[in-house]
């Protein structure tokens, strides 16, 4: 297993590239999912608020 | 057969369609990326000239391609949005930008890490790297303009116009930078295409297709967020939220 | 069509000449930026001679950025610009006149002062003349492209910095050809190509940008 990750004298360059690449992809996906969740949460909060107002009237 | 394409140009009907389309792009993207990574990192032997560092090419080239393609796609949607005055197209343009900027940065980063073992320096003012850098600036300017305008309608139209002006300029910039580069006899990165082994080319192609599918999937997901954000006062959004609200409890 | 062009041009020039300080500030900025470089990199004549064209071009570029915010800012604040947008005259022609006036007041002085800056960098004789000629063709392109950025960022907070972010990448080709012409002339190479490319860019900018500026203004005013 360890020898797979051994890229000779180029280990840092290869894994530095792939690592940062993977980091950015994962970060983009996580941020996107979080953004979606915040939007939905905010929307459901406002809709609950509005329905509450309607019940009272 | 007469499909009414304009039906899907309305955000309300595109939102569920985009949701259904995402797995069709995301799953193949994941499978292809996995195959490409296993082939590129573990199966293919080291290159006899560049050693192991040539493996960076498998992500560098797709990232560079995507950054260019996404900018053009942005300009395309901006033009469609401007000509037909469709909100959805403008949202598509905005949804693409962060992914394009990310690929642009990654192309620069991997290019630098490939350059160090290959030419002995992280950065050269090579024509392609320089154009890539300027393209990154253009992405950042586009996103900065969009973020600076509060009115969403003006933000979409203003940044759309900027994308169109930028797209006209990209070829001129590329040409001038290339000319400047030959003038100053800088280093030129030309991964020798004729020398590239067929196995290497096919891995690169697999990775490029994966990046393409990934970009489409992410843009669709982001455009869904954009639609929800922009249409939050529409009745269909309210219905959707009450439905999903019950699901989540 | 020419009437409206002349009217706006005269108006802009009159207004601009009443505020000479604005004009002189831009000019002074360019001179002072160009004078900072020798202090930073050292006074070696050879070094300065090779760096000179590039530095003077960058200084002119930054100076022309500075004045961009004023291009539409004043008219936007007092509502004149809105009247221009809804008037029956072609907006592209109106903005073209405004940009021409802006160049005459902000760009042309830079061109006229550049021989002096060229002397500071030991670019005497032909090289200095070529530098002036490239600036003469190049600065109108900067004004035209910059006006697109100015129109897009109208009335936004931090508009000045934002204009620079939007416009500087677009200035790259002009910068490259402008400063390379002087370098090549110094090396004894033919510079016809540079001038025809700069000229082609100027013509393209003259034809295309007024429409882009006009639609950017419409977007920003609505």
XYZ file of C-alpha atoms in Angstrom:
528
model
C 0.000 0.000 0.000
C 2.685 2.479 1.015
C 4.610 1.891 -2.180
C 1.574 2.984 -4.154
C 1.791 6.406 -2.595
C 5.515 6.583 -3.104
C 6.143 8.617 -6.224
C 9.897 8.739 -5.821
C 11.218 12.267 -5.689
C 7.933 13.557 -7.111
C 5.696 12.439 -4.239
C 4.980 15.967 -3.000
C 4.211 17.290 -6.466
C 1.828 14.530 -7.453
C 0.000 14.251 -4.139
C 0.118 17.994 -3.638
C -1.782 18.371 -6.907
C -4.270 15.587 -6.312
C -4.762 16.506 -2.663
C -5.580 20.139 -3.322
C -7.785 19.126 -6.228
C -9.741 16.707 -4.040
C -9.943 19.271 -1.248
C -11.497 21.858 -3.554
C -14.011 19.420 -5.022
C -15.106 18.223 -1.581
C -15.237 21.784 -0.261
C -17.368 22.913 -3.187
C -19.818 20.060 -2.683
C -20.057 20.645 1.064
C -20.531 24.398 0.701
C -23.191 23.850 -1.922
C -25.069 21.384 0.255
C -24.850 23.788 3.197
C -26.109 26.663 1.085
C -29.065 24.572 -0.033
C -29.885 23.614 3.518
C -29.724 27.204 4.789
C -31.993 28.417 2.018
C -34.545 25.674 2.696
C -34.399 26.289 6.427
C -34.937 30.006 5.982
C -37.813 29.400 3.594
C -39.557 26.949 5.895
C -39.094 29.333 8.816
C -40.729 32.190 6.912
C -43.543 29.926 5.697
C -44.229 28.733 9.254
C -44.186 32.340 10.412
C -46.654 33.330 7.705
C -48.988 30.422 8.413
C -48.915 31.315 12.106
C -50.033 34.829 11.218
C -52.835 33.406 9.096
C -54.073 31.148 11.909
C -54.363 34.019 14.308
C -56.342 36.220 11.971
C -42.786 15.479 -31.939
C -43.051 18.932 -30.571
C -41.476 19.440 -27.192
C -42.243 22.749 -25.663
C -38.732 23.808 -24.655
C -39.930 27.125 -23.362
C -41.884 25.299 -20.701
C -38.574 24.402 -19.068
C -37.330 27.968 -19.358
C -39.528 28.872 -16.405
C -37.742 28.422 -13.076
C -40.766 26.690 -11.519
C -40.711 23.801 -13.977
C -36.946 23.694 -14.348
C -36.387 23.272 -10.603
C -37.741 19.707 -10.355
C -36.311 18.799 -13.771
C -32.820 19.878 -12.656
C -33.251 17.841 -9.498
C -34.038 14.758 -11.562
C -31.127 15.412 -13.930
C -28.400 15.772 -11.281
C -27.886 12.018 -10.580
C -27.639 11.355 -14.325
C -24.549 13.518 -14.407
C -23.176 13.060 -10.891
C -23.096 9.241 -10.864
C -21.293 8.781 -14.217
C -18.917 11.574 -13.140
C -18.053 9.660 -9.975
C -17.604 6.345 -11.796
C -15.446 7.843 -14.538
C -13.335 9.811 -12.063
C -12.760 6.621 -10.065
C -11.693 4.664 -13.157
C -9.489 7.532 -14.304
C -7.852 7.942 -10.916
C -7.102 4.250 -10.496
C -5.695 4.039 -14.015
C -3.782 7.295 -13.816
C -2.344 6.910 -10.339
C -1.774 3.200 -9.919
C -2.090 1.200 -13.135
C -0.054 3.196 -15.643
C 3.718 2.880 -15.234
C 5.868 5.994 -14.650
C 6.788 7.965 -17.740
C 10.343 7.290 -18.863
C 11.115 10.990 -19.320
C 9.068 12.805 -16.695
C 8.907 10.070 -14.071
C 5.892 10.131 -11.804
C 5.137 13.825 -12.178
C 3.390 13.276 -15.515
C 0.414 11.952 -13.555
C -0.458 15.557 -12.706
C -1.382 16.049 -16.361
C -4.465 13.865 -15.831
C -6.046 16.522 -13.644
C -4.252 19.585 -14.950
C -5.431 19.372 -18.548
C -9.116 18.673 -17.740
C -9.114 21.553 -15.238
C -7.635 23.929 -17.805
C -10.139 22.814 -20.442
C -13.055 23.168 -18.073
C -12.059 26.655 -17.001
C -12.166 27.802 -20.631
C -15.312 25.872 -21.537
C -17.176 27.125 -18.478
C -16.328 30.744 -19.272
C -17.683 30.279 -22.782
C -20.771 28.533 -21.404
C -21.300 31.458 -19.037
C -21.101 33.909 -21.920
C -23.481 31.698 -23.919
C -26.096 31.710 -21.151
C -25.572 35.423 -20.660
C -26.291 36.019 -24.347
C -29.365 33.756 -24.238
C -30.520 35.559 -21.106
C -30.074 38.930 -22.739
C -31.670 38.097 -26.096
C -34.714 36.222 -24.790
C -34.776 38.078 -21.501
C -35.020 34.783 -19.606
C -34.238 34.756 -15.930
C -33.259 31.104 -15.914
C -30.404 31.585 -18.396
C -28.973 34.411 -16.325
C -29.116 32.155 -13.265
C -27.302 29.417 -15.206
C -24.482 31.847 -15.992
C -24.100 32.752 -12.343
C -24.305 29.135 -11.221
C -21.389 28.203 -13.474
C -18.968 30.898 -12.325
C -17.691 29.497 -8.993
C -16.993 26.087 -10.544
C -15.167 27.738 -13.441
C -13.068 29.839 -11.108
C -12.265 26.728 -9.065
C -11.090 24.797 -12.119
C -9.106 27.843 -13.213
C -7.299 28.015 -9.887
C -6.720 24.258 -9.864
C -5.262 24.413 -13.370
C -2.788 27.042 -12.139
C -1.963 25.121 -8.975
C -1.406 21.785 -10.678
C 0.450 23.538 -13.487
C 2.849 25.051 -10.965
C 3.387 21.711 -9.223
C 3.976 20.041 -12.563
C 6.337 22.801 -13.642
C 8.650 22.495 -10.641
C 9.946 18.978 -11.381
C 9.673 19.463 -15.143
C 11.313 22.854 -15.651
C 12.737 23.398 -12.181
C 10.518 26.346 -11.311
C 6.988 26.742 -10.023
C 6.040 29.618 -12.232
C 7.045 30.618 -15.733
C 5.402 33.354 -17.733
C 4.321 30.823 -20.294
C 1.555 31.888 -22.655
C -0.941 29.328 -21.404
C -0.251 29.853 -17.712
C -0.461 33.620 -18.159
C -3.757 33.408 -20.038
C -5.039 31.087 -17.327
C -4.076 33.650 -14.680
C -5.873 36.444 -16.528
C -8.893 34.184 -16.969
C -8.913 33.679 -13.191
C -8.910 37.468 -12.746
C -11.852 37.686 -15.118
C -13.788 35.073 -13.147
C -13.065 36.932 -9.925
C -14.115 40.257 -11.469
C -17.350 38.664 -12.694
C -18.173 37.258 -9.277
C -17.153 40.494 -7.530
C -19.470 42.514 -9.759
C -22.321 40.102 -9.182
C -21.775 40.187 -5.434
C -21.510 43.986 -5.317
C -24.967 44.602 -6.815
C -27.827 44.064 -4.425
C -30.724 44.136 -6.862
C -30.725 40.567 -8.257
C -32.110 41.627 -11.648
C -29.444 44.268 -12.192
C -26.763 41.919 -10.819
C -27.671 39.220 -13.329
C -27.802 41.563 -16.292
C -24.677 43.558 -15.437
C -22.528 40.492 -14.827
C -23.980 38.922 -17.965
C -22.832 41.864 -20.042
C -19.390 41.637 -18.443
C -19.192 37.939 -19.308
C -20.024 38.711 -22.935
C -17.428 41.492 -23.179
C -14.920 39.177 -21.509
C -15.652 36.302 -23.892
C -14.905 38.574 -26.845
C -11.634 39.474 -25.195
C -10.412 35.996 -24.263
C -9.173 35.118 -27.784
C -7.511 38.538 -28.135
C -5.836 38.120 -24.759
C -4.696 34.607 -25.603
C -3.301 35.714 -28.940
C -1.510 38.738 -27.494
C -0.046 36.776 -24.603
C 1.186 34.070 -26.933
C 2.766 36.676 -29.160
C 4.323 38.406 -26.150
C 5.665 35.052 -25.022
C 7.384 34.197 -28.292
C 8.758 37.717 -28.409
C 10.450 37.318 -25.059
C 11.408 33.719 -25.810
C 9.886 32.417 -22.642
C 9.453 28.774 -21.888
C 6.637 27.088 -23.697
C 4.728 24.161 -22.289
C 3.784 21.889 -25.080
C 3.040 18.442 -23.785
C 4.106 16.597 -26.893
C 0.861 15.346 -28.276
C 2.370 13.034 -30.843
C 4.491 11.370 -28.191
C 1.643 10.871 -25.782
C 0.882 7.204 -25.404
C -2.619 6.052 -26.250
C -3.206 4.802 -22.695
C -2.261 8.196 -21.293
C -4.507 10.021 -23.733
C -7.434 7.787 -22.879
C -7.021 8.364 -19.127
C -6.905 12.094 -19.776
C -10.048 11.836 -21.847
C -11.843 9.863 -19.134
C -10.889 12.488 -16.566
C -11.991 15.299 -18.889
C -15.407 13.720 -19.396
C -15.697 13.213 -15.625
C -14.839 16.884 -15.017
C -17.393 17.909 -17.619
C -20.161 15.829 -16.017
C -19.158 17.037 -12.561
C -19.365 20.667 -13.673
C -22.846 20.127 -15.134
C -24.076 18.365 -11.989
C -22.714 21.064 -9.692
C -24.067 23.866 -11.876
C -27.513 22.258 -11.823
C -27.399 21.945 -8.063
C -26.296 25.538 -7.711
C -28.920 26.799 -10.112
C -31.534 25.097 -7.929
C -30.262 27.090 -4.954
C -30.260 30.220 -7.092
C -33.865 29.585 -8.176
C -35.047 29.022 -4.599
C -33.278 32.146 -3.425
C -34.606 34.319 -6.216
C -38.149 32.956 -6.300
C -38.686 32.765 -2.572
C -41.874 34.836 -2.799
C -43.421 32.673 -5.509
C -46.312 30.439 -4.502
C -44.750 27.255 -5.909
C -41.753 27.695 -3.609
C -44.034 28.038 -0.620
C -45.853 24.824 -1.618
C -42.557 23.032 -2.076
C -41.314 24.146 1.320
C -44.454 23.021 3.128
C -44.162 19.646 1.390
C -40.495 19.106 2.225
C -41.088 20.626 5.662
C -43.437 17.731 6.427
C -40.868 15.251 5.213
C -38.198 16.668 7.466
C -40.656 16.810 10.343
C -26.780 62.538 -34.856
C -23.683 64.715 -35.243
C -25.513 67.567 -33.533
C -26.042 65.562 -30.370
C -22.442 64.379 -30.529
C -21.162 67.951 -30.761
C -23.527 69.236 -28.069
C -22.494 66.594 -25.560
C -18.823 66.960 -26.443
C -18.897 70.739 -25.907
C -20.843 70.321 -22.670
C -18.436 67.740 -21.287
C -15.374 69.743 -22.280
C -16.772 72.930 -20.711
C -17.595 71.102 -17.490
C -14.243 69.366 -17.454
C -12.241 72.516 -18.074
C -14.002 74.204 -15.181
C -12.519 71.558 -12.897
C -8.918 71.683 -13.961
C -7.781 70.238 -10.638
C -9.308 66.823 -11.487
C -7.430 66.758 -14.750
C -4.138 67.814 -13.217
C -4.435 65.291 -10.395
C -4.593 62.376 -12.831
C -1.613 63.733 -14.669
C 0.350 64.271 -11.495
C -0.481 60.744 -10.367
C 0.969 59.311 -13.554
C 4.167 61.340 -13.205
C 4.627 60.434 -9.561
C 4.041 56.708 -10.136
C 6.545 56.707 -12.980
C 9.058 58.519 -10.759
C 8.735 55.989 -7.941
C 10.105 53.086 -9.936
C 13.698 54.309 -10.312
C 13.744 54.869 -6.560
C 12.623 51.285 -6.003
C 14.748 49.431 -8.541
C 17.845 51.641 -8.625
C 19.163 54.202 -11.071
C 21.104 51.933 -13.487
C 20.639 53.493 -16.902
C 20.463 50.204 -18.789
C 17.882 48.707 -16.446
C 15.735 51.819 -16.575
C 15.933 51.942 -20.337
C 14.649 48.379 -20.681
C 11.962 48.813 -18.047
C 10.926 52.317 -19.091
C 8.270 51.597 -21.733
C 6.543 49.055 -19.510
C 6.580 51.314 -16.472
C 5.278 54.343 -18.346
C 2.540 52.195 -19.865
C 1.503 50.804 -16.480
C 1.546 54.305 -14.975
C -0.663 55.609 -17.788
C -2.970 52.625 -17.347
C -3.383 53.237 -13.606
C -3.888 56.953 -14.146
C -6.620 56.337 -16.697
C -8.328 53.978 -14.222
C -8.396 56.737 -11.613
C -10.471 59.103 -13.684
C -12.995 56.481 -14.821
C -15.280 56.793 -11.839
C -15.878 60.449 -12.692
C -16.912 59.592 -16.238
C -20.535 58.889 -15.339
C -20.473 59.514 -11.577
C -21.406 63.210 -11.577
C -24.171 62.866 -14.151
C -25.522 59.831 -12.321
C -25.654 61.661 -8.988
C -27.596 64.670 -10.293
C -29.943 62.711 -12.556
C -28.600 64.027 -15.868
C -27.619 60.540 -16.912
C -31.174 59.286 -16.489
C -32.377 62.047 -18.801
C -29.731 61.005 -21.331
C -30.851 57.372 -21.170
C -34.544 58.167 -21.706
C -33.919 60.864 -24.311
C -34.834 60.160 -27.923
C -31.244 60.532 -29.094
C -29.215 57.358 -29.610
C -27.570 56.583 -26.294
C -24.542 55.018 -27.977
C -23.797 58.348 -29.635
C -24.191 60.254 -26.367
C -21.841 57.937 -24.462
C -19.395 58.008 -27.358
C -19.242 61.796 -27.081
C -18.753 61.501 -23.323
C -15.904 59.036 -23.750
C -14.226 61.188 -26.403
C -14.412 64.182 -24.083
C -13.074 62.072 -21.235
C -10.143 60.970 -23.350
C -9.394 64.541 -24.442
C -9.317 65.643 -20.802
C -7.712 62.633 -19.122
C -5.989 60.574 -21.814
C -4.500 63.179 -24.100
C -2.645 65.023 -21.289
C -1.009 61.685 -20.402
C 0.123 61.303 -23.988
C 1.489 64.839 -24.016
C 3.413 64.401 -20.760
C 4.858 61.022 -21.759
C 7.908 62.406 -23.652
C 9.031 63.914 -20.364
C 8.650 60.572 -18.600
C 10.472 58.918 -21.477
C 13.416 61.243 -20.872
C 13.497 60.190 -17.210
C 14.085 56.639 -18.399
C 16.683 57.561 -20.988
C 14.361 56.825 -23.890
C 15.427 59.677 -26.098
C 14.989 60.125 -29.818
C 12.949 57.629 -31.776
C 12.003 55.413 -28.839
C 10.393 58.313 -27.042
C 8.441 59.218 -30.158
C 7.265 55.638 -30.610
C 6.168 55.531 -26.991
C 4.101 58.673 -27.548
C 2.591 57.178 -30.687
C 1.607 53.921 -28.941
C 0.049 55.878 -26.103
C -1.810 58.025 -28.611
C -3.428 54.923 -30.135
C -3.644 52.932 -26.908
C -5.159 55.348 -24.386
C -8.423 55.799 -26.353
C -8.868 52.007 -26.170
C -8.337 52.190 -22.415
C -10.958 54.945 -22.133
C -13.481 53.015 -24.234
C -13.039 49.688 -22.411
C -12.862 51.437 -19.068
C -16.148 53.189 -19.754
C -17.857 49.760 -19.923
C -16.569 49.018 -16.428
C -17.569 52.473 -15.196
C -21.083 52.045 -16.566
C -21.487 48.594 -14.998
C -20.365 49.697 -11.524
C -22.407 52.892 -11.488
C -23.509 53.864 -8.000
C -22.052 50.798 -6.284
C -20.138 50.948 -3.028
C -16.417 50.558 -3.625
C -17.017 51.220 -7.309
C -13.509 52.516 -7.914
C -11.750 49.321 -6.863
C -14.352 47.202 -8.596
C -13.772 49.026 -11.902
C -10.085 48.147 -11.682
C -10.875 44.468 -11.060
C -13.213 44.331 -14.025
C -11.206 46.357 -16.483
C -7.536 45.582 -15.871
C -7.680 42.053 -17.366
C -9.237 43.557 -20.481
C -6.362 46.038 -20.780
C -3.774 43.248 -21.151
C -3.544 43.180 -24.980
C -3.162 46.952 -25.212
C -0.453 46.920 -22.567
C 1.419 44.114 -24.304
C 1.408 45.621 -27.783
C 1.954 49.168 -26.572
C 5.068 48.510 -24.540
C 6.404 45.827 -26.887
C 6.438 48.299 -29.785
C 8.947 50.468 -27.940
C 11.056 47.452 -26.921
C 11.184 46.163 -30.470
C 12.023 49.556 -31.888
C 14.935 49.714 -29.439
C 16.050 46.290 -30.655
C 15.886 47.504 -34.260
C 12.961 45.295 -35.231
C 10.034 46.255 -37.423
C 7.125 47.697 -35.481
C 4.571 48.007 -38.255
C 2.774 44.920 -36.973
C 2.343 46.374 -33.488
C 0.853 49.545 -34.827
C -1.551 47.789 -37.151
C -2.695 45.519 -34.310
C -3.152 48.465 -31.958
C -5.004 50.278 -34.726
C -7.227 47.263 -35.337
C -8.022 47.084 -31.622
C -8.834 50.786 -31.601
C -11.206 50.453 -34.551
C -12.898 47.403 -33.023
C -13.257 49.255 -29.711
C -14.629 52.356 -31.450
C -17.269 50.299 -33.227
C -18.273 47.863 -30.478
C -17.835 49.494 -27.094
C -20.338 52.401 -27.462
C -23.111 49.789 -27.732
C -21.769 47.868 -24.765
C -21.480 51.067 -22.703
C -25.000 52.108 -23.668
C -26.521 48.776 -22.669
C -24.483 48.735 -19.449
C -25.877 52.174 -18.590
C -29.409 50.992 -19.315
C -28.891 48.031 -16.983
C -27.509 50.229 -14.229
C -30.101 53.004 -14.500
C -33.255 50.897 -14.637
